[in-house]
Coordinates of C-alpha atoms in Angstrom, one line a residue:
X19 CA 0.7 24.1 9.0
X20 CA 3.8 25.5 9.5
X21 CA 6.2 26.8 7.3
X22 CA 8.6 23.7 8.3
X23 CA 6.0 21.4 7.2
X24 CA 6.1 23.0 4.1
X25 CA 9.6 22.9 3.9
X26 CA 9.3 19.1 5.0
X27 CA 6.7 18.3 2.4
X28 CA 8.6 20.0 -0.8
X29 CA 12.3 18.0 0.2
X30 CA 10.7 15.0 0.3
X31 CA 9.0 15.7 -3.5
X32 CA 12.0 16.3 -4.3
X33 CA 14.1 13.5 -2.7
X34 CA 11.8 11.5 -5.1
X35 CA 12.3 12.8 -7.9
X36 CA 15.9 12.7 -7.4
X37 CA 15.6 8.7 -7.0
X38 CA 13.5 9.0 -10.0
X39 CA 16.7 10.9 -11.9
X40 CA 19.5 8.8 -10.8
X41 CA 18.2 5.1 -11.2
X42 CA 16.5 6.6 -14.4
X43 CA 20.0 5.1 -16.0
X44 CA 20.0 2.3 -15.3
X45 CA 17.2 1.5 -17.6
X46 CA 18.7 1.0 -20.7
X47 CA 15.9 -2.0 -21.9
X48 CA 12.6 -3.5 -21.4
X49 CA 14.4 -6.3 -18.3
X50 CA 15.7 -2.7 -17.1
X51 CA 12.3 -1.2 -16.3
X52 CA 9.7 -3.6 -15.8
X53 CA 11.9 -6.4 -13.8
X54 CA 15.1 -4.2 -12.3
X55 CA 17.0 -7.0 -14.0
X56 CA 16.2 -9.6 -11.8
X57 CA 18.7 -8.1 -9.7
X58 CA 16.6 -6.8 -6.5
X59 CA 17.1 -8.5 -3.5
X60 CA 14.0 -10.6 -1.7
X61 CA 13.6 -7.9 0.9
X62 CA 13.9 -5.2 -1.2
X63 CA 10.4 -6.5 -3.0
X64 CA 8.7 -7.6 -0.4
X65 CA 8.8 -4.7 1.4
X66 CA 7.3 -3.5 -2.0
X67 CA 4.4 -5.5 -2.0
X68 CA 3.3 -5.0 1.4
X69 CA 3.2 -1.6 0.7
X70 CA 2.0 -1.2 -2.9
X71 CA -0.7 -3.1 -1.5
X72 CA -1.1 0.5 1.2
X73 CA -2.9 3.8 -0.2
X74 CA -4.3 6.6 1.7
X75 CA -7.5 4.1 1.2
X76 CA -5.5 2.5 3.4
X77 CA -6.2 4.7 6.6
X78 CA -9.6 6.4 5.2
X79 CA -11.2 2.8 4.2
X80 CA -9.0 0.4 6.6
X81 CA -8.8 3.7 9.7
X82 CA -12.9 4.2 8.9
X83 CA -13.4 -0.1 9.6
X84 CA -11.2 -0.4 12.8
X85 CA -12.7 3.3 14.5
X86 CA -16.3 1.2 13.5
X87 CA -15.5 -2.2 14.3
X88 CA -12.9 -2.2 16.3
X89 CA -9.7 -5.5 16.3
X90 CA -12.2 -7.3 13.4
X91 CA -10.0 -4.5 11.2
X92 CA -6.4 -6.3 12.2
X93 CA -8.2 -10.4 11.9
X94 CA -9.2 -9.1 8.1
X95 CA -5.0 -7.8 8.0
X96 CA -4.1 -10.6 9.7
X97 CA -5.9 -12.9 6.9
X98 CA -4.0 -10.8 4.2
X99 CA -1.1 -12.4 6.0
X100 CA -2.1 -15.6 5.6
X101 CA -2.9 -15.3 1.9
X102 CA 0.7 -14.0 1.5
X103 CA 2.1 -17.2 3.2
X104 CA -0.3 -19.2 0.9
X105 CA 1.5 -17.3 -2.3
X106 CA 5.1 -18.0 -1.1
X107 CA 4.0 -21.7 -0.7
X108 CA 2.3 -22.5 -4.3
X109 CA 2.8 -19.4 -6.8
X110 CA 5.6 -16.9 -6.3
X111 CA 8.1 -19.9 -7.2
X112 CA 6.4 -20.4 -10.6
X113 CA 6.1 -17.2 -11.5
X114 CA 10.2 -17.0 -10.7
X115 CA 10.7 -19.7 -12.2
X116 CA 9.3 -18.6 -16.1
X117 CA 12.1 -16.3 -17.1
X118 CA 10.0 -13.7 -18.0
X119 CA 9.9 -9.7 -16.9
X120 CA 6.6 -8.4 -18.3
X121 CA 3.4 -9.3 -18.2
X122 CA 3.0 -8.9 -22.0
X123 CA 5.5 -11.6 -22.1
X124 CA 3.3 -13.8 -20.1
X125 CA -0.2 -12.9 -22.1
X126 CA 1.7 -13.7 -25.4
X127 CA 3.4 -16.9 -24.4
X128 CA 0.1 -18.2 -22.9
X129 CA -2.6 -16.7 -25.3
X130 CA -1.3 -15.3 -28.0
X131 CA -0.9 -11.7 -29.1
X132 CA -4.5 -10.5 -29.5
X133 CA -4.7 -11.5 -26.3
X134 CA -2.1 -8.9 -25.2
X135 CA -4.2 -6.1 -27.0
X136 CA -7.2 -7.2 -25.2
X137 CA -5.7 -7.0 -21.8
X138 CA -3.8 -4.0 -22.1
X139 CA -6.7 -1.6 -22.9
X140 CA -9.0 -3.7 -20.5
X141 CA -6.7 -3.2 -17.7
X142 CA -5.8 0.0 -18.4
X143 CA -9.6 0.5 -17.8
X144 CA -9.5 -1.0 -14.5
X145 CA -6.0 0.4 -13.8
X146 CA -7.8 4.3 -14.1
X147 CA -10.3 3.3 -11.9
X148 CA -7.9 2.1 -9.5
X149 CA -5.7 4.6 -9.1
X150 CA -8.7 7.2 -9.3
X151 CA -9.7 5.7 -6.1
X152 CA -6.4 5.9 -4.2
X153 CA -5.5 9.4 -5.9
X154 CA -8.8 10.7 -4.9
X155 CA -8.8 9.0 -0.9
X156 CA -5.1 10.5 -0.6
X157 CA -6.4 13.7 -1.3
X158 CA -9.2 13.5 0.8
X159 CA -6.6 12.9 3.3
X160 CA -4.4 15.6 3.1
X161 CA -5.9 18.6 2.1
X162 CA -7.2 19.6 5.4
X163 CA -3.6 19.3 6.9
X164 CA -2.8 22.2 4.1
X165 CA -4.4 25.2 5.0
X166 CA -3.6 28.7 2.1
X167 CA -4.2 31.7 1.8
X168 CA -8.1 32.0 -0.7
X169 CA -5.7 34.0 -3.5
X170 CA -3.3 31.0 -3.8
X171 CA -4.4 29.2 -6.9
X172 CA -4.0 26.0 -5.4
X173 CA -6.4 26.9 -2.6
X174 CA -10.4 25.6 -2.4
X175 CA -11.9 28.6 -1.7
X176 CA -14.9 27.1 0.1
X177 CA -12.7 25.4 2.6
X178 CA -9.7 27.9 2.6
X179 CA -7.0 24.6 2.2
X180 CA -5.2 23.0 -0.3
X181 CA -8.1 21.9 -3.5
X182 CA -8.7 18.0 -3.7
X183 CA -8.1 18.9 -7.9
X184 CA -4.6 20.1 -6.9
X185 CA -3.3 17.4 -4.8
X186 CA -4.7 14.7 -7.2
X187 CA -2.5 16.7 -10.1
X188 CA 0.4 17.3 -7.8
X189 CA 0.6 13.8 -6.3
X190 CA 0.0 11.9 -9.7
X191 CA 2.3 13.7 -11.9
X192 CA 4.9 13.2 -9.1
X193 CA 4.4 9.2 -9.2
X194 CA 4.5 9.3 -12.7
X195 CA 7.8 10.9 -13.2
X196 CA 9.5 9.2 -10.4
X197 CA 8.1 5.7 -11.8
X198 CA 8.3 5.7 -15.1
X199 CA 12.3 7.6 -15.2
X200 CA 13.2 5.1 -12.5
X201 CA 11.3 1.9 -13.4
X202 CA 11.0 -0.5 -10.9
X203 CA 14.0 0.5 -9.2
X204 CA 12.4 3.5 -8.5
X205 CA 9.5 2.3 -7.1
X206 CA 11.0 -0.8 -4.9
X207 CA 13.2 2.3 -3.3
X208 CA 10.5 4.6 -2.8
X209 CA 8.4 2.2 -1.5
X210 CA 11.2 0.9 1.1
X211 CA 11.7 5.0 2.0
X212 CA 7.7 5.4 2.6
X213 CA 7.7 2.0 4.7
X214 CA 10.4 3.2 7.2
X215 CA 8.8 6.8 7.0
X216 CA 5.4 4.7 7.4
X217 CA 6.2 2.8 10.7
X218 CA 8.5 5.6 12.2
X219 CA 5.6 7.7 12.2
X220 CA 3.0 4.9 13.5
X221 CA 5.6 3.9 16.6
X222 CA 5.5 7.4 17.4
X223 CA 1.6 8.0 17.7
X224 CA 0.4 5.0 19.2
X225 CA 2.1 5.8 22.7
X226 CA 1.2 9.1 22.4
X227 CA -2.6 8.0 21.5
X228 CA -2.6 5.9 25.1
X229 CA -1.2 8.7 26.9
X230 CA -4.3 10.9 25.7
X231 CA -6.4 8.5 26.8
X232 CA -4.8 7.3 30.1
X233 CA -3.3 4.2 29.2
X234 CA -4.1 0.7 27.9
X235 CA -5.9 0.1 30.9
X236 CA -8.7 3.7 29.6
X237 CA -8.7 2.2 26.4
X238 CA -9.4 -1.2 27.6
X239 CA -12.1 -0.2 30.1
X240 CA -13.7 2.6 27.3
X241 CA -14.2 0.4 24.4
X242 CA -17.4 -0.9 23.2
X243 CA -19.1 -4.0 23.6
X244 CA -17.4 -6.3 20.9
X245 CA -15.5 -3.9 20.3
X246 CA -12.2 -5.8 21.3
X247 CA -13.6 -9.4 19.7
X248 CA -11.4 -10.7 16.3
X249 CA -15.3 -11.0 14.7
X250 CA -18.5 -9.1 14.7
X251 CA -21.4 -8.3 13.0
X252 CA -20.5 -8.5 9.0
X253 CA -17.3 -9.7 9.4
X254 CA -17.6 -12.7 10.5
X255 CA -15.4 -15.9 11.1
X256 CA -17.0 -17.4 7.4
X257 CA -15.9 -14.2 6.1
X258 CA -12.2 -13.6 6.6
X259 CA -11.7 -17.5 5.9
X260 CA -12.8 -16.0 2.7
X261 CA -11.4 -13.0 2.6
X262 CA -7.8 -15.6 2.7
X263 CA -9.2 -17.2 -0.2
X264 CA -9.7 -13.5 -2.2
X265 CA -6.5 -12.1 -1.1
X266 CA -4.4 -15.4 -1.6
X267 CA -5.4 -14.6 -5.5
X268 CA -4.9 -11.6 -5.7
X269 CA -1.4 -11.3 -4.3
X270 CA -0.6 -14.8 -6.5
X271 CA -2.2 -13.2 -9.8
X272 CA -2.3 -9.0 -9.6
X273 CA 0.8 -8.0 -11.7
X274 CA 1.3 -5.3 -9.6
X275 CA 2.3 -8.2 -6.9
X276 CA 3.4 -10.9 -9.5
X277 CA 6.5 -8.0 -10.9
X278 CA 8.0 -7.6 -7.5
X279 CA 8.2 -12.1 -7.8
X280 CA 10.2 -11.7 -11.4
X281 CA 12.7 -9.0 -9.8
X282 CA 14.4 -10.8 -7.9
X283 CA 17.2 -13.0 -8.2
X284 CA 15.7 -16.6 -8.2
X285 CA 12.5 -18.8 -7.7
X286 CA 13.8 -19.3 -4.2
X287 CA 13.9 -15.1 -3.2
X288 CA 10.1 -15.4 -5.0
X289 CA 9.2 -17.5 -1.7
X290 CA 11.0 -16.0 0.9
X291 CA 9.4 -12.1 -1.0
X292 CA 6.2 -13.7 -0.7
X293 CA 6.5 -15.6 2.9
X294 CA 8.1 -11.6 4.2
X295 CA 4.6 -9.9 3.1
X296 CA 3.0 -12.6 4.9
X297 CA 4.8 -11.9 7.7
X298 CA 5.1 -8.2 8.1
X299 CA 1.0 -8.5 7.5
X300 CA 0.8 -10.6 10.6
X301 CA 2.7 -8.8 12.9
X302 CA 2.3 -5.5 11.9
X303 CA -1.6 -4.7 11.4
X304 CA -2.1 -4.6 15.4
X305 CA 0.2 -1.8 15.7
X306 CA -1.1 -0.3 12.4
X307 CA -4.7 0.1 13.6
X308 CA -4.6 1.6 17.2
X309 CA -4.7 4.6 16.0
X310 CA -8.3 4.6 14.6
X311 CA -9.3 2.2 17.5
X312 CA -8.0 4.3 20.5
X313 CA -9.5 7.8 18.3
X314 CA -13.3 5.8 19.1
X315 CA -12.6 6.4 22.8
X316 CA -11.6 10.0 22.2
X317 CA -14.4 10.6 20.3
X318 CA -17.1 8.0 19.6
X319 CA -19.0 10.8 17.3
X320 CA -15.9 11.2 14.8
X321 CA -16.5 10.7 11.2
X322 CA -15.2 7.7 10.3
X323 CA -13.3 7.9 7.3
X324 CA -11.2 10.6 9.6
X325 CA -10.6 9.1 12.1
X326 CA -6.9 7.9 11.5
X327 CA -5.5 11.2 10.7
X328 CA -7.6 13.0 13.6
X329 CA -5.6 10.8 15.8

């Protein structure tokens, strides 16, 4: 990395903190903090939900699947989109009709105060584990890109790169500050900014990868047997049907997505938000998964979990 790269990283991190500090003025009560006072546009909630399903793990895990198995990674993500349409049809409208703003309100209304305590502590354990995986995946993805001097306190002396622990602490702290200060509004806006940045980046990377190998025909001819099949190996059509069912309950029952349904102005907007998630999942996976798939032709022996960043 060069000086310009570090400057961009600092500006990006500072911009995220600025968004959180500006929107902190909106957080006057729990309705503002957890439900954006039910004033979020449906498209903003939809983009945020779509990006909430993304993490560095998306590029490590899904990039690895795309590198090893090819088109099946696209099929799985499209099945997630079908699940999102199911949520829009059956669940999103109902959630937004409840008139609640937080998970605690729903659980107390449905099961009583004691259940709120149980959910909070058990949910905290699972959430910590999930965030740990996401932050670790991010660190594994980013650290090889950032070379530091051996004397730098943030450097890993074994590799000369940014240490995994430092990357986890910096990125985790950044997310904590903007989310706590700016509440759901900050999360919605930052997620949307990340969508634009990531989509723009991938739209540049795909044609560059094709140019590197000599075009689309070279990719098709150089792909392994079955690489472009929508289902292969352990990822059978029965697996894809199961994935639709699992993802329907994930999007319709996991609080990180329900929170977005509660933040819009009306139940109809909640349904439209879910349909937007489904549309993005159906349309975008072929674009997102192409870089590691193309890299399979460039280097068939690369580590699968690093294929996306190598591309």
